[in-house]
Structures are given as structure tokens and as C-alpha cells.
Coordinates of C-alpha atoms in Angstrom, one line a residue:
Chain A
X23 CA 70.3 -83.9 -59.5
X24 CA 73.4 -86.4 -59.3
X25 CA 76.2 -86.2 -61.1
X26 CA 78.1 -88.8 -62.7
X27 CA 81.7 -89.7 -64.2
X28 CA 82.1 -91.9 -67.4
X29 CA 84.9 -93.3 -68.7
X30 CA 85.0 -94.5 -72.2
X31 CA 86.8 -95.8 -75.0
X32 CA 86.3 -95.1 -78.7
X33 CA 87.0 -95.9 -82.4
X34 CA 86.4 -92.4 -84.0
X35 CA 86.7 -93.5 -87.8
X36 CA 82.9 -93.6 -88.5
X37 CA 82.7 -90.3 -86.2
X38 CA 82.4 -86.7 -87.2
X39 CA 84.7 -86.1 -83.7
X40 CA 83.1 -85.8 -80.2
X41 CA 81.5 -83.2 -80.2
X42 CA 77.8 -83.1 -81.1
X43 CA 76.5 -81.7 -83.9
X44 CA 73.4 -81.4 -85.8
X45 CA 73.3 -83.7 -89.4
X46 CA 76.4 -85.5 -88.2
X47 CA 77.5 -88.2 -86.5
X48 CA 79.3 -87.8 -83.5
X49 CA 80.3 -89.9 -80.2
X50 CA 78.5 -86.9 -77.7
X51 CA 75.2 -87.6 -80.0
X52 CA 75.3 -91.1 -79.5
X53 CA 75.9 -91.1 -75.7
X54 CA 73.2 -88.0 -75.5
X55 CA 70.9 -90.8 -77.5
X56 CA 71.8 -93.9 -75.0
X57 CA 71.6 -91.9 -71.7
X58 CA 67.5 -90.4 -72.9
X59 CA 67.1 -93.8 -73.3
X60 CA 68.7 -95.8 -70.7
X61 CA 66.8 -92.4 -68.3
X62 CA 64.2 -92.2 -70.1
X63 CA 64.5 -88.9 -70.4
X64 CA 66.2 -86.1 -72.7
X65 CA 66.7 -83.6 -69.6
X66 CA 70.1 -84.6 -69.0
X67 CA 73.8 -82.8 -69.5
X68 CA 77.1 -84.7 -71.0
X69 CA 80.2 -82.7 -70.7
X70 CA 83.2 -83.9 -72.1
X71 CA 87.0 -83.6 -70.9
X72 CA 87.7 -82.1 -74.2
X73 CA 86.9 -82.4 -77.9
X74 CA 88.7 -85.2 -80.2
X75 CA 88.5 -84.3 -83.6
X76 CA 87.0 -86.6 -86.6
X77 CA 88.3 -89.6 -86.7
X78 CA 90.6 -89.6 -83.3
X79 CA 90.3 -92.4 -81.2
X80 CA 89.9 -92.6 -77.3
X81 CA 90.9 -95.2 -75.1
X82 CA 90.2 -93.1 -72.0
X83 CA 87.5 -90.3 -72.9
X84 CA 85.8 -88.6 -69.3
X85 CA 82.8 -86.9 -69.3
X86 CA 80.5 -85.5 -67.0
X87 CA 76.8 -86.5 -66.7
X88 CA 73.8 -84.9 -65.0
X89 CA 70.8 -86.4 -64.3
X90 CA 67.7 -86.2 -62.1
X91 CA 67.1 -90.1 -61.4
X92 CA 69.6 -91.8 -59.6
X93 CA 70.7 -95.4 -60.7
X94 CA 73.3 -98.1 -59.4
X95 CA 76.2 -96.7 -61.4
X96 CA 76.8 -100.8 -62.9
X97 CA 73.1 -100.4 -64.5
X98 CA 73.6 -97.3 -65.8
X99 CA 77.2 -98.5 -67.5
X100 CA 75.1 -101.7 -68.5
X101 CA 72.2 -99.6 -70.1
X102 CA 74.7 -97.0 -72.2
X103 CA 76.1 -99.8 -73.3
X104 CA 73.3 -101.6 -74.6
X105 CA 72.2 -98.4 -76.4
X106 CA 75.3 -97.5 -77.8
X107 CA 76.8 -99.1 -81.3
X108 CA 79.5 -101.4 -80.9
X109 CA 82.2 -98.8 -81.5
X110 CA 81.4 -96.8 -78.4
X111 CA 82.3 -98.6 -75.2
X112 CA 81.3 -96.9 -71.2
X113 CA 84.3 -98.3 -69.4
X114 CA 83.3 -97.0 -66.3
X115 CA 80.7 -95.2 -64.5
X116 CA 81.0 -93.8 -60.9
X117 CA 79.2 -91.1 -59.2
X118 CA 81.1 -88.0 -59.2
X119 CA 81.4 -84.8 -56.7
X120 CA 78.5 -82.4 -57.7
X121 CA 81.3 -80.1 -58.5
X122 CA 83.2 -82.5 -60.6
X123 CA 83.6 -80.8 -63.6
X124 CA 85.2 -83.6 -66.5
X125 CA 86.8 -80.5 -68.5
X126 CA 87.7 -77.9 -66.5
X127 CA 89.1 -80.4 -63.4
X128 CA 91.5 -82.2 -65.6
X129 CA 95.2 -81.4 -64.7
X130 CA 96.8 -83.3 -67.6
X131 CA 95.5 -85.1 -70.9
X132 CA 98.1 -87.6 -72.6
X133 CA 97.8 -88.6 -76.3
X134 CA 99.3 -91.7 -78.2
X135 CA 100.2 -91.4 -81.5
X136 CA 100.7 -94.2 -83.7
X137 CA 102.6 -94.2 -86.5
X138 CA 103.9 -97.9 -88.9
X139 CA 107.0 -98.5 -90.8
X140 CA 104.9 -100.8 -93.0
X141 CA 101.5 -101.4 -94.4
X142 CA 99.3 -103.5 -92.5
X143 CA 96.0 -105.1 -92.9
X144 CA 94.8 -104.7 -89.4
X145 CA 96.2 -101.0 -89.0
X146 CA 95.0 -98.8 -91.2
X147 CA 92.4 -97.2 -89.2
X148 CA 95.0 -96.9 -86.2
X149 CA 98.0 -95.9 -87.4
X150 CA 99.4 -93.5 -90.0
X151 CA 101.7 -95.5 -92.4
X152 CA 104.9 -93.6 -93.3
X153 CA 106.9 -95.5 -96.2
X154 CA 110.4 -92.9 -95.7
X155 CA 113.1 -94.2 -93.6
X156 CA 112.6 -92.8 -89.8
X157 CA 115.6 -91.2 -87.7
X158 CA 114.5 -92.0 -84.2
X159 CA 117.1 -90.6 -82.6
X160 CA 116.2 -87.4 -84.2
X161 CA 112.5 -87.7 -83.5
X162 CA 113.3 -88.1 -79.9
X163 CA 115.6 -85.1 -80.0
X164 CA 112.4 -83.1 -81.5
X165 CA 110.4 -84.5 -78.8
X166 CA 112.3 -82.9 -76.2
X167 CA 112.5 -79.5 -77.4
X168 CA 108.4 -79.3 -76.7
X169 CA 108.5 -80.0 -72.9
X170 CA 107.9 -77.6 -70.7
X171 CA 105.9 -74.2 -71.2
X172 CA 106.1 -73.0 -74.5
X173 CA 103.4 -70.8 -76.9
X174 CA 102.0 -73.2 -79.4
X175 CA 100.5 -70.7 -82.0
X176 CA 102.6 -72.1 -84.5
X177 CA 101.1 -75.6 -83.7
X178 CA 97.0 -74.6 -84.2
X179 CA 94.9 -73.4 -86.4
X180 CA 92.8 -70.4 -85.2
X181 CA 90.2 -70.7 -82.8
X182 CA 87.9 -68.1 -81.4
X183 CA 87.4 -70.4 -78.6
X184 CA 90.9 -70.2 -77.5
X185 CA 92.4 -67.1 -75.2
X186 CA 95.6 -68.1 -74.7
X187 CA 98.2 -70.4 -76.8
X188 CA 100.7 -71.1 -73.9
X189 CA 100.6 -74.8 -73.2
X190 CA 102.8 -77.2 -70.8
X191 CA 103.4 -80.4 -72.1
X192 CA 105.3 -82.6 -69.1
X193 CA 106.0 -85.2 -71.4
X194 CA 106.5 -85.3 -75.1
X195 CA 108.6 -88.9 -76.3
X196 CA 109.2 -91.7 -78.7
X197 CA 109.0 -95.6 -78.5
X198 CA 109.5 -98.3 -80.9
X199 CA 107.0 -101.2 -80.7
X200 CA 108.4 -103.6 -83.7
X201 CA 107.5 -101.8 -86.5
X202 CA 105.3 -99.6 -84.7
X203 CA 106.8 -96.0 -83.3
X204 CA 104.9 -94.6 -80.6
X205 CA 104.6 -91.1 -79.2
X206 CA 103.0 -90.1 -76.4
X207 CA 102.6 -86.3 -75.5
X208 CA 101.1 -85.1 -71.8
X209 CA 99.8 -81.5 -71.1
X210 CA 97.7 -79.6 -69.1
X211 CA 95.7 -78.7 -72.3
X212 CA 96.2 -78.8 -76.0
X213 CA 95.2 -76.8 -78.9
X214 CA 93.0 -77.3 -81.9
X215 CA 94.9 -79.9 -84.0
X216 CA 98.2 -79.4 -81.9
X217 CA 98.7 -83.1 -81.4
X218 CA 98.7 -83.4 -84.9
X219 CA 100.9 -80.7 -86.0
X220 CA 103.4 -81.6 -83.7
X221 CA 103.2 -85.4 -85.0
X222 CA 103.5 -83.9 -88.3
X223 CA 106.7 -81.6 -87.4
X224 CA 108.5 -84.5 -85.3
X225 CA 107.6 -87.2 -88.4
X226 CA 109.2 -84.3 -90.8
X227 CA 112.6 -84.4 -88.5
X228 CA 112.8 -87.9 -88.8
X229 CA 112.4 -87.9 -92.2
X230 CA 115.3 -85.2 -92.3
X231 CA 112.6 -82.8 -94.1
X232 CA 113.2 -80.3 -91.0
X233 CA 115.6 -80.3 -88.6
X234 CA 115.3 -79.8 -84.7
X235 CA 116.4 -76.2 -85.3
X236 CA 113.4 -75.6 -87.4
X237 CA 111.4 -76.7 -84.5
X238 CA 112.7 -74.2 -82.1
X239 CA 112.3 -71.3 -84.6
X240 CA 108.6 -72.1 -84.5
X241 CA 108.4 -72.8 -81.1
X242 CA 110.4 -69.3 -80.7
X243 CA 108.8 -67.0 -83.5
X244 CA 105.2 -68.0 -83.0
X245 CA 104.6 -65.6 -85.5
X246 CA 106.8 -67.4 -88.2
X247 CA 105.3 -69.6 -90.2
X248 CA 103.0 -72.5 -88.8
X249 CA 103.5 -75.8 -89.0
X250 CA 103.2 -77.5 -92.7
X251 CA 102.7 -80.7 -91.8
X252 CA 99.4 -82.3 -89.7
X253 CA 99.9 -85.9 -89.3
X254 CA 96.3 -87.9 -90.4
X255 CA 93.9 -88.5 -87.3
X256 CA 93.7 -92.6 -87.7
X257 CA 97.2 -92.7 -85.4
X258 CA 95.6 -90.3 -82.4
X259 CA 94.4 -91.8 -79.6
X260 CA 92.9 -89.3 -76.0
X261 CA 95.0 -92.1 -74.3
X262 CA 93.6 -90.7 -70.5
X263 CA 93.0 -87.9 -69.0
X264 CA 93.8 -87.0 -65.5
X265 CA 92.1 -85.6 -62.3
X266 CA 94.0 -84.6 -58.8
X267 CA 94.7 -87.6 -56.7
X268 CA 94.7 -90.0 -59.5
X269 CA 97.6 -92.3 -61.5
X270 CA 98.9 -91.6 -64.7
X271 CA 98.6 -94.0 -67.4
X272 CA 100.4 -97.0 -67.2
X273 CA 103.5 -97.7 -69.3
X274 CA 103.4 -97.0 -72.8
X275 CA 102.2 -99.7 -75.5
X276 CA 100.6 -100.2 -79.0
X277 CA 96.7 -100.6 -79.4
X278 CA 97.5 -103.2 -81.9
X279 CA 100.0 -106.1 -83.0
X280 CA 100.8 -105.6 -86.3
Chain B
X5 CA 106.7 -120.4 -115.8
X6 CA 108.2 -119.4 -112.6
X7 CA 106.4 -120.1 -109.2
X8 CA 106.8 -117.9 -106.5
X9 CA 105.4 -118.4 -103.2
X10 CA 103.7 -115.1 -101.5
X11 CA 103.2 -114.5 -97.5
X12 CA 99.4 -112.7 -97.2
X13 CA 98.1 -111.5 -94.4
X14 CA 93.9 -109.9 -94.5
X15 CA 91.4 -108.9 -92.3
X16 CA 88.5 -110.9 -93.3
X17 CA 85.7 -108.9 -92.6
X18 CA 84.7 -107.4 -95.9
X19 CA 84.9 -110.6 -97.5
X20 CA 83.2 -113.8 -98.7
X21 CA 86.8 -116.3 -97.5
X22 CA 89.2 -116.9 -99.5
X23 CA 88.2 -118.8 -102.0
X24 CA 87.3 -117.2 -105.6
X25 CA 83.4 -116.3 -106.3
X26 CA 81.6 -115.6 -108.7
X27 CA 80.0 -112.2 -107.9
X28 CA 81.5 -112.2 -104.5
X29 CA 84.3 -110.6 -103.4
X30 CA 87.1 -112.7 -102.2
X31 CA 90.6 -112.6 -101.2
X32 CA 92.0 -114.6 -103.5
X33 CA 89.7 -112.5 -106.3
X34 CA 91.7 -109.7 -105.2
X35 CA 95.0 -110.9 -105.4
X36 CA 94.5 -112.4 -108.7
X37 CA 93.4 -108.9 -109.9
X38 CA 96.2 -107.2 -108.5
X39 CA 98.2 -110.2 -110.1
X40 CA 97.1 -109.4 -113.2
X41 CA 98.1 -105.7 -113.3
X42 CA 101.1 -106.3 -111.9
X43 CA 102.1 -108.8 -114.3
X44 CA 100.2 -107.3 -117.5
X45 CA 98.8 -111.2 -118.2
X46 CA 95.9 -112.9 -116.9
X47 CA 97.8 -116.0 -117.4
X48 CA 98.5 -117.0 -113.9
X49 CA 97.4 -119.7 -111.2
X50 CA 97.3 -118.8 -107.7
X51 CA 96.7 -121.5 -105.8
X52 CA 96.4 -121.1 -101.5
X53 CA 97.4 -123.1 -98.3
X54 CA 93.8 -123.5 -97.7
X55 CA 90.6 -121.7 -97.7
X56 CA 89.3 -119.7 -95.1
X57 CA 85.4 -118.9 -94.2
X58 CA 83.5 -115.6 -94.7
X59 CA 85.1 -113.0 -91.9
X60 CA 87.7 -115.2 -91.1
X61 CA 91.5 -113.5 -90.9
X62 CA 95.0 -114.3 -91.8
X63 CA 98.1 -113.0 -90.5
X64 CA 100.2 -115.7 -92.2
X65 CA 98.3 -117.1 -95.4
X66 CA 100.4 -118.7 -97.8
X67 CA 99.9 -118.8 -101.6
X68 CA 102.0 -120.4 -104.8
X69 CA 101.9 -118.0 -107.9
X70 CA 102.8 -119.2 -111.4
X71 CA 103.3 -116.9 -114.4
X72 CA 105.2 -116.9 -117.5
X73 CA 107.0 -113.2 -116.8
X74 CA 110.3 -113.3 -114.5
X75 CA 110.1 -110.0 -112.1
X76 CA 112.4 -109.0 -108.9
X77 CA 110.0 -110.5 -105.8
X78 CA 110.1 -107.1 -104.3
X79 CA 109.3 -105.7 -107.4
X80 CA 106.4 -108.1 -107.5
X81 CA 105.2 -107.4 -103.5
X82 CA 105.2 -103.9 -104.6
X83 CA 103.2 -104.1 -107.3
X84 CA 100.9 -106.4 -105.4
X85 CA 100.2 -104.0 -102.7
X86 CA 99.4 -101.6 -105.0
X87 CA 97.1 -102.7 -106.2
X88 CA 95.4 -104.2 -103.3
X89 CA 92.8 -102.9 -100.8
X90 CA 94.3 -101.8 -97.8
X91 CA 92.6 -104.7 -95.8
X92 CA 95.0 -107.4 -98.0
X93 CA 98.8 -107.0 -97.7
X94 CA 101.4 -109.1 -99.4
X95 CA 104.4 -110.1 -96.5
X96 CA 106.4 -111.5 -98.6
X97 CA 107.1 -112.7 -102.0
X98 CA 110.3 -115.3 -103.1
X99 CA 111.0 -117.8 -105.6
X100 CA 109.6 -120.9 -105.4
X101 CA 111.0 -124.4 -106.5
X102 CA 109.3 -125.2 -109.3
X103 CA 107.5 -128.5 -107.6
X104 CA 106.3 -126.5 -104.5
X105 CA 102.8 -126.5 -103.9
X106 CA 101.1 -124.3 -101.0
X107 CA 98.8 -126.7 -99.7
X108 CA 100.4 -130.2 -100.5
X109 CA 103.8 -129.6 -99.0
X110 CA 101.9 -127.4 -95.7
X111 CA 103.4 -129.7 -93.4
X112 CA 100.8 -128.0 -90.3
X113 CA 98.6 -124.9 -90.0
X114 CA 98.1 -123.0 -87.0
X115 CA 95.4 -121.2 -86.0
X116 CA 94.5 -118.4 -82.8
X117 CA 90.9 -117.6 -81.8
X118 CA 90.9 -114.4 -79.5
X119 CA 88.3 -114.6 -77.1
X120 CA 86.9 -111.3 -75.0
X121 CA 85.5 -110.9 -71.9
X122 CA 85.0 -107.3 -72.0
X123 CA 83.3 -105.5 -74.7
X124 CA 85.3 -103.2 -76.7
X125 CA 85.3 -100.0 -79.0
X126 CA 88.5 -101.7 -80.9
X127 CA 88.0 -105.2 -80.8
X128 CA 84.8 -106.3 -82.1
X129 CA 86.4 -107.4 -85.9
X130 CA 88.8 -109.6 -84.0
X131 CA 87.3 -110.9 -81.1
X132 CA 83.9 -113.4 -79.7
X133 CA 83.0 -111.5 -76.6
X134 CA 81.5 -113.2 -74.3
X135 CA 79.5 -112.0 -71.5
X136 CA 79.2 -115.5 -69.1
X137 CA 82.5 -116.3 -66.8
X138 CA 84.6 -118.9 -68.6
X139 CA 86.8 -121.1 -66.2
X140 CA 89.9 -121.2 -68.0
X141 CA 91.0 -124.2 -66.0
X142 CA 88.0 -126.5 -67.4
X143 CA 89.0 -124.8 -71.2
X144 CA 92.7 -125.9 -70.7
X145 CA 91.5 -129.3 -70.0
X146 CA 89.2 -129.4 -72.7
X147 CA 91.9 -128.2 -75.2
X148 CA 94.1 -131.1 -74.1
X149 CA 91.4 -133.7 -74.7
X150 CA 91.7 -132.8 -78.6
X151 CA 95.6 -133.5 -78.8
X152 CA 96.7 -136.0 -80.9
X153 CA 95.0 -138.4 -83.7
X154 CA 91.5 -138.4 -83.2
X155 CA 88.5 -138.7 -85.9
X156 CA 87.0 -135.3 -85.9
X157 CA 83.8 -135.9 -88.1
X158 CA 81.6 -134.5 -85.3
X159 CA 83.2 -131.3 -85.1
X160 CA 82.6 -130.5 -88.9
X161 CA 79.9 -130.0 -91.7
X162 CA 79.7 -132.7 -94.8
X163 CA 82.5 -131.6 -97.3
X164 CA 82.3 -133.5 -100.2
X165 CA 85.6 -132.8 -101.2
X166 CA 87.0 -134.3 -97.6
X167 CA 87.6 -138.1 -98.0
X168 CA 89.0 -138.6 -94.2
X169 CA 87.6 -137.3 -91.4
X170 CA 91.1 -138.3 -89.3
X171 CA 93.0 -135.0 -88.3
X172 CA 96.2 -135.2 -86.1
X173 CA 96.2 -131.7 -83.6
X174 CA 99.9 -130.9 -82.7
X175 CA 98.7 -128.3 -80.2
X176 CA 95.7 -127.0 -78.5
X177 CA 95.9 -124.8 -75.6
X178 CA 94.3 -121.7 -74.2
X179 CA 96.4 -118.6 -73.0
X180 CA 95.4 -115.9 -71.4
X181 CA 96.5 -112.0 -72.1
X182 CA 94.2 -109.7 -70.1
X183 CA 91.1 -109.3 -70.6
X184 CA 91.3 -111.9 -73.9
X185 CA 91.2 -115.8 -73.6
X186 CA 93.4 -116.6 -76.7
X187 CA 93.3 -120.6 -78.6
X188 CA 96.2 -121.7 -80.3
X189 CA 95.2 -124.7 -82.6
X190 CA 97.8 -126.2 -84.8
X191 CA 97.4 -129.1 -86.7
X192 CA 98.1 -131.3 -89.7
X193 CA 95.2 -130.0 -91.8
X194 CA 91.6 -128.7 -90.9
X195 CA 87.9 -129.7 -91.8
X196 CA 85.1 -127.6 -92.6
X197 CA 84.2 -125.5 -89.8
X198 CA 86.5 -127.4 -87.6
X199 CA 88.4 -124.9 -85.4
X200 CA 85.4 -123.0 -84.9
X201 CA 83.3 -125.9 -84.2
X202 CA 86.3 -126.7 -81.5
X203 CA 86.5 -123.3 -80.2
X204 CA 82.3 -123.5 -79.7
X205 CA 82.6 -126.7 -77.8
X206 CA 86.0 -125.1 -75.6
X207 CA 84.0 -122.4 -74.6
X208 CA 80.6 -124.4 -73.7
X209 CA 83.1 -126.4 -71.4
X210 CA 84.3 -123.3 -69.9
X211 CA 80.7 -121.9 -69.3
X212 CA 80.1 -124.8 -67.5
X213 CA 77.3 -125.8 -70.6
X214 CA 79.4 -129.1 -71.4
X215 CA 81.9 -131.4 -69.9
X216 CA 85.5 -132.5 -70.3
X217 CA 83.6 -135.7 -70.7
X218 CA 80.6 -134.6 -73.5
X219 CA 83.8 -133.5 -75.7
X220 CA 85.9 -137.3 -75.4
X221 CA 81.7 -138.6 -76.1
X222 CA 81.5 -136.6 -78.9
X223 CA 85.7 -137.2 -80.3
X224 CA 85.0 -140.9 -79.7
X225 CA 81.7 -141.6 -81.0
X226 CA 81.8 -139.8 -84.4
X227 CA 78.6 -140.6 -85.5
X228 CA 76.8 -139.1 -82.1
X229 CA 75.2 -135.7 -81.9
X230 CA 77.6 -133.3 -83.8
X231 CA 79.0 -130.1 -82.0
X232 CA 76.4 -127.6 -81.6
X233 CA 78.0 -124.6 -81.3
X234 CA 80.3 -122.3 -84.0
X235 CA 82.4 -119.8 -82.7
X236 CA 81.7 -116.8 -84.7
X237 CA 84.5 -116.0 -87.4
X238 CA 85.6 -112.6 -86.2
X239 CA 87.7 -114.3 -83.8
X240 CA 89.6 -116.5 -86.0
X241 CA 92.9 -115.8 -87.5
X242 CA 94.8 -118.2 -90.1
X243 CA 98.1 -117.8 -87.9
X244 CA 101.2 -119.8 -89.5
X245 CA 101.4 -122.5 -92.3
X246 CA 104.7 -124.4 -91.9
X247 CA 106.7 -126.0 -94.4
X248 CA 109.2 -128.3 -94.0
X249 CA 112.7 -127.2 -92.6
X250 CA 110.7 -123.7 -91.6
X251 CA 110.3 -122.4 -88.2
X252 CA 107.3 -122.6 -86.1
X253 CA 105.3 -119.4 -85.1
X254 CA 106.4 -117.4 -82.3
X255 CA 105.2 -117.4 -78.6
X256 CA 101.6 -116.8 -78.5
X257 CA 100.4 -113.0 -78.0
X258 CA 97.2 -111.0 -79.2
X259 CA 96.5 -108.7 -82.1
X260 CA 94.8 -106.2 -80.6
X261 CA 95.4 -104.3 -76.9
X262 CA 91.6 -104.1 -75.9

């Protein structure tokens, strides 16, 4: 059995999320489809880093893939690709550890969120347009009251799968890209549509809907309640996720020119 | 009447060019809808720069509108984008001297092809990937032989409306931005099919399929074999249309991070 590790980018709009499910369409069913066929065979494994939900993008998704052929890792890349639709792109293909293990070996995942000042014809399915006027120094002032450990039950909706809602984010901050602002949140995990609450939360500060001490009350009380606000998944991207012994992403930019 | 002009940019994907269709949808069918709920008339002219092909996108199109009501120009971009699909959005609208005409007073109109050499989840809308290495060195030569006057009627399709076949290029040169091979084309006025007919030939020259040479054969004897390869539309974007007194576009750069 060999074990492999892809790396690959997506546009989730046409996607019912990663994970694969039966009647949908989802970018785990479409790799699962491309790998029987680029193996010529269904007994295979894909294990993703973690699920994105519908419609979040990827620009540096990881998975795990088991196999019994073995294959040049370049043909293999070459062969997914060919297979897969044209919104679904294998960056990278390497053979892994056979302990590797894409989800549970993953020390950090960062997320980009995009959000515009103004409409745009090329944006919409990257970005979530707000029209209000932002405060960005307050935004970056919300950012930095979620760094570091903190319970996040406020910030998730319930999920069975989940035993614990402590999270550390080591990173959580804004950037202006022209009339794009751009947040980009690292953590060792994150909850089921944390990401997006948070966005929602830090977007409601600058708006002055909330204010920073709002923020803390919910981080505090995470029995108060949750968060009102979950910002649309078209600005989300799984910008990387990390292993031991590896960089973190390079410095932080738009996906788009707008 | 008043005339205003109006600053457009669209992704062309979704539809059949600019130009208005019968039972096709079109940009300039859109706007003229839009146009005539925001103005509560459908007496109005709406006359374009220039036409763009199926597919083909604009980040700086340039329109003259004339109607008989006399509304606020943010008023009227409001309106506009209102009514509009999110694909189309209005830049800018101002008053317009009451002689100015979008495409007789364009003084040049520049246009940038994006090339790819990687395949992409994000980029396939805006982009001509292509697989085969390209020696951007032979492409930067070619793009200099088409500076200047030259007669391009070997680089376009029979347009009857097109009495002169004479086209004076301001600027042709290639750029590069990291994985993306990006064109800047600016000149006087285009044929049919011209910039993608150049881009075609730019890129056989780069492949190593043509020579620096074929392409002076083919810009000095107009009546030899005509260019044989179109660069698809997807990578073409209607960039800038200059007016007198105006400012040229900005340094080159491309629309999407891929």
C-alpha cells in the first residue's frame, strides 16, 4: 500500500463543500472519481486536512491518498488532473510517510477572507461585497482580541463531531489591498463555520454594529449569546495548511485584482 | 438630451460581446435594459467604444448615453448597477459634452491577454493555458515586430464595415507575473479578431511553431496566407480607451493571483 500527499487548489462555488456525499456534488467525490480512474481502481482512501464548507474556496487543500499501485507521483498529478473538471486543480503530489496522516498531522491551518468595498464584475464569487463604510482600525483591534487560546462556542454552531471548543488561533489580522480588505486567521484547528462567524463579528465592529467589547463578552461568556452574524462563504479561502518542518504561507495577498 | 459618458467593466463569459442581439444576450442589451428602468424611458442611445467578441472582458469599456431626463451621475451609476447582473458593473458615470462620441473621439484602446502556464482552479475565465514552454524572449521580439504603422489585413477576418486595413500599434509587449505571460496591446483602433489573431501568432513564435521572420512575411505581404491561429477569448480583456487630455492606464499587472 503507498501513501501519498496532494496538494490542491479549488473554486468551491459549484461545490456542496469537500466532503463527499451521496446526491451532491462535492470536491472529495470528484477526486475519489479521478483517482478510480487515473488507478483504475475504486479501492483507494482520500483523507482530507479538514472539511471546507459549500462554496469555500482552497488555494492549498492537503489530503491523504492510499493506494495499492505505485505510480511516478508527476503521472499521477497529470492523470487527477486530466479526470478532474476544470475547477479542481492537484498542485502537487508527493509520496508521503505511511504514517502521514493529512488531518490529524497538521499543526496549523490559515484562512483568507476576502471582503470588497465595491461591486465588481470579476469578484463576486470571491469576495463578500459590503456597501457600509469600514473602520479598519477597529477591525484590526477585533482581530487581536482572538489570538491566543480562547473557547470558541460562541463562534460554531453545534457539532456532535466536536469534543472540545478551545481553539488557538496564532494569528488573526487585517490588510487593505485597494479596495479589497483581507483577513487572514491561523490556528491549530477551527470550528464548524468559525471562520465565518468571526468574519461576520470583526465586519460588525467595523461597521460600528458591535464594538470590541462585545467581542470579549462572547469570547468570555461562551454561554452568552452566539455570534449573529456569519459572513457569506464566496470570501473564504483554506489558504494552507501546515505540517512540522514546513514554511508558512508566504506574505499575505488578494486572489484577485479588482 | 443630455449625454453622459459611463465607465463599464464585464466579465464576458455569459455573453454573446458587446454588441446588441437579437435573442442573444449581450452587454450592451443589458445596460440598455437597466437604462431604461433607471431612466423610466426607452428613449435613449447607447452607443460603445467598440465592440467586443463572445467571452471577451472589459475592465475599462467606455460608452456615451443620451436621454432626455437630467439625473445626478451617481444617482444614475446606482440605478444602473441595480439593475444589472452582477457580471456588468458601471465605474463610472459623468456628464458628457454634448459632441462627445465614445468611439470617434477614442484617441487609442488598450488591450491585455493573460496567458497561463499552469492550469488553475481560479483562472480558467480569464486565462489561455498553455501546456508547451513559451520562450518569452522570442515573444518579446515578436511583439516588437508589430510596433508602429503596418497593414494588418492578414491578422483579421473580412469586415465589411472596415474600409482600411492600416492600424497604427502604440505598444506591444509581453510581461511576465508568475506563472502568467501577460500582452499589453494598445493601439489606434482594432480589426476583427485582430488582437487575438496577434496573440495566436505571439504565442506560435514563442512555442518555437513560427518565426520572428513568418510574422514580418505575413505584416508585409498582406495578401499571403493569413494568421492561423486565434487566441481563445477568455484571455482577453478591453483594458483602457483613452481620450484626449486623459491618462494612460497604469503599469501593467494581472487580474487574477493563480
Amino acid at each position: 500500500m503507498a501513501r501519498y500527499k496532494l496538494t490542491l487548489e479549488y473554486e468551491g462555488t459549484r461545490y456542496s463543500g469537500w466532503q463527499v456525499q451521496q446526491n451532491a456534488r462535492t470536491v472529495q467525490g470528484e477526486l475519489l472519481e479521478a483517482a478510480w480512474n487515473a488507478f483504475g481502481t475504486k479501492e483507494l482512501e482520500l483523507m482530507g486536512s479538514g472539511r471546507t464548507d459549500a462554496g469555500v474556496h482552497a488555494l492549498g487543500q492537503v489530503a491523504h491518498l492510499d493506494v495499492r499501485s505505485q505510480l511516478d507521483p508527476r503521472v499521477i498529478r497529470m492523470r487527477l488532473n486530466d479526470g478532474l473538471p476544470a475547477d479542481i486543480n492537484v498542485l502537487d503530489v508527493s509520496i508521503a510517510h505511511p504514517r502521514f496522516h493529512a488531518r490529524h498531522h497538521a499543526v496549523s491551518r490559515t484562512y483568507l477572507y476576502q471582503i470588497s468595498r465595491r461591486r465588481t464584475a470579476f469578484g463576486k464569487r470571491y469576495v463578500w461585497w459590503i456597501k457600509d463604510p469600514l473602520d479598519i482600525e477597529a477591525m484590526a483591534e477585533a482581530c487581536a482580541v482572538f489570538e491566543g487560546f480562547h473557547d470558541f462556542r460562541s463562534f460554531t454552531r453545534d457539532d456532535p463531531d466536536e469534543k472540545s471548543t478551545t481553539v488557538e488561533l496564532q494569528e488573526c489580522y487585517v490588510a487593505e489591498a485597494g479596495d479589497l480588505i483581507l483577513l487572514r486567521i491561523r490556528g491549530s484547528h477551527f470550528l464548524w463555520r468559525m471562520v465565518r462567524q468571526m468574519v461576520g463579528m470583526i465586519a460588525n465592529v467595523g461597521r460600528g454594529a458591535s464594538s470590541v467589547a462585545d467581542l470579549r463578552e462572547l469570547l468570555r461568556k461562551a454561554s452568552a449569546l452566539p455570534a449573529t452574524v456569519t459572513a457569506p462563504p464566496s470570501g473564504l479561502f483554506l489558504e494552507h495548511v501546515a505540517y512540522e518542518d514546513e514554511d508558512l504561507p508566504p506574505e499575505i495577498m488578494p486572489t484577485i485584482r479588482i
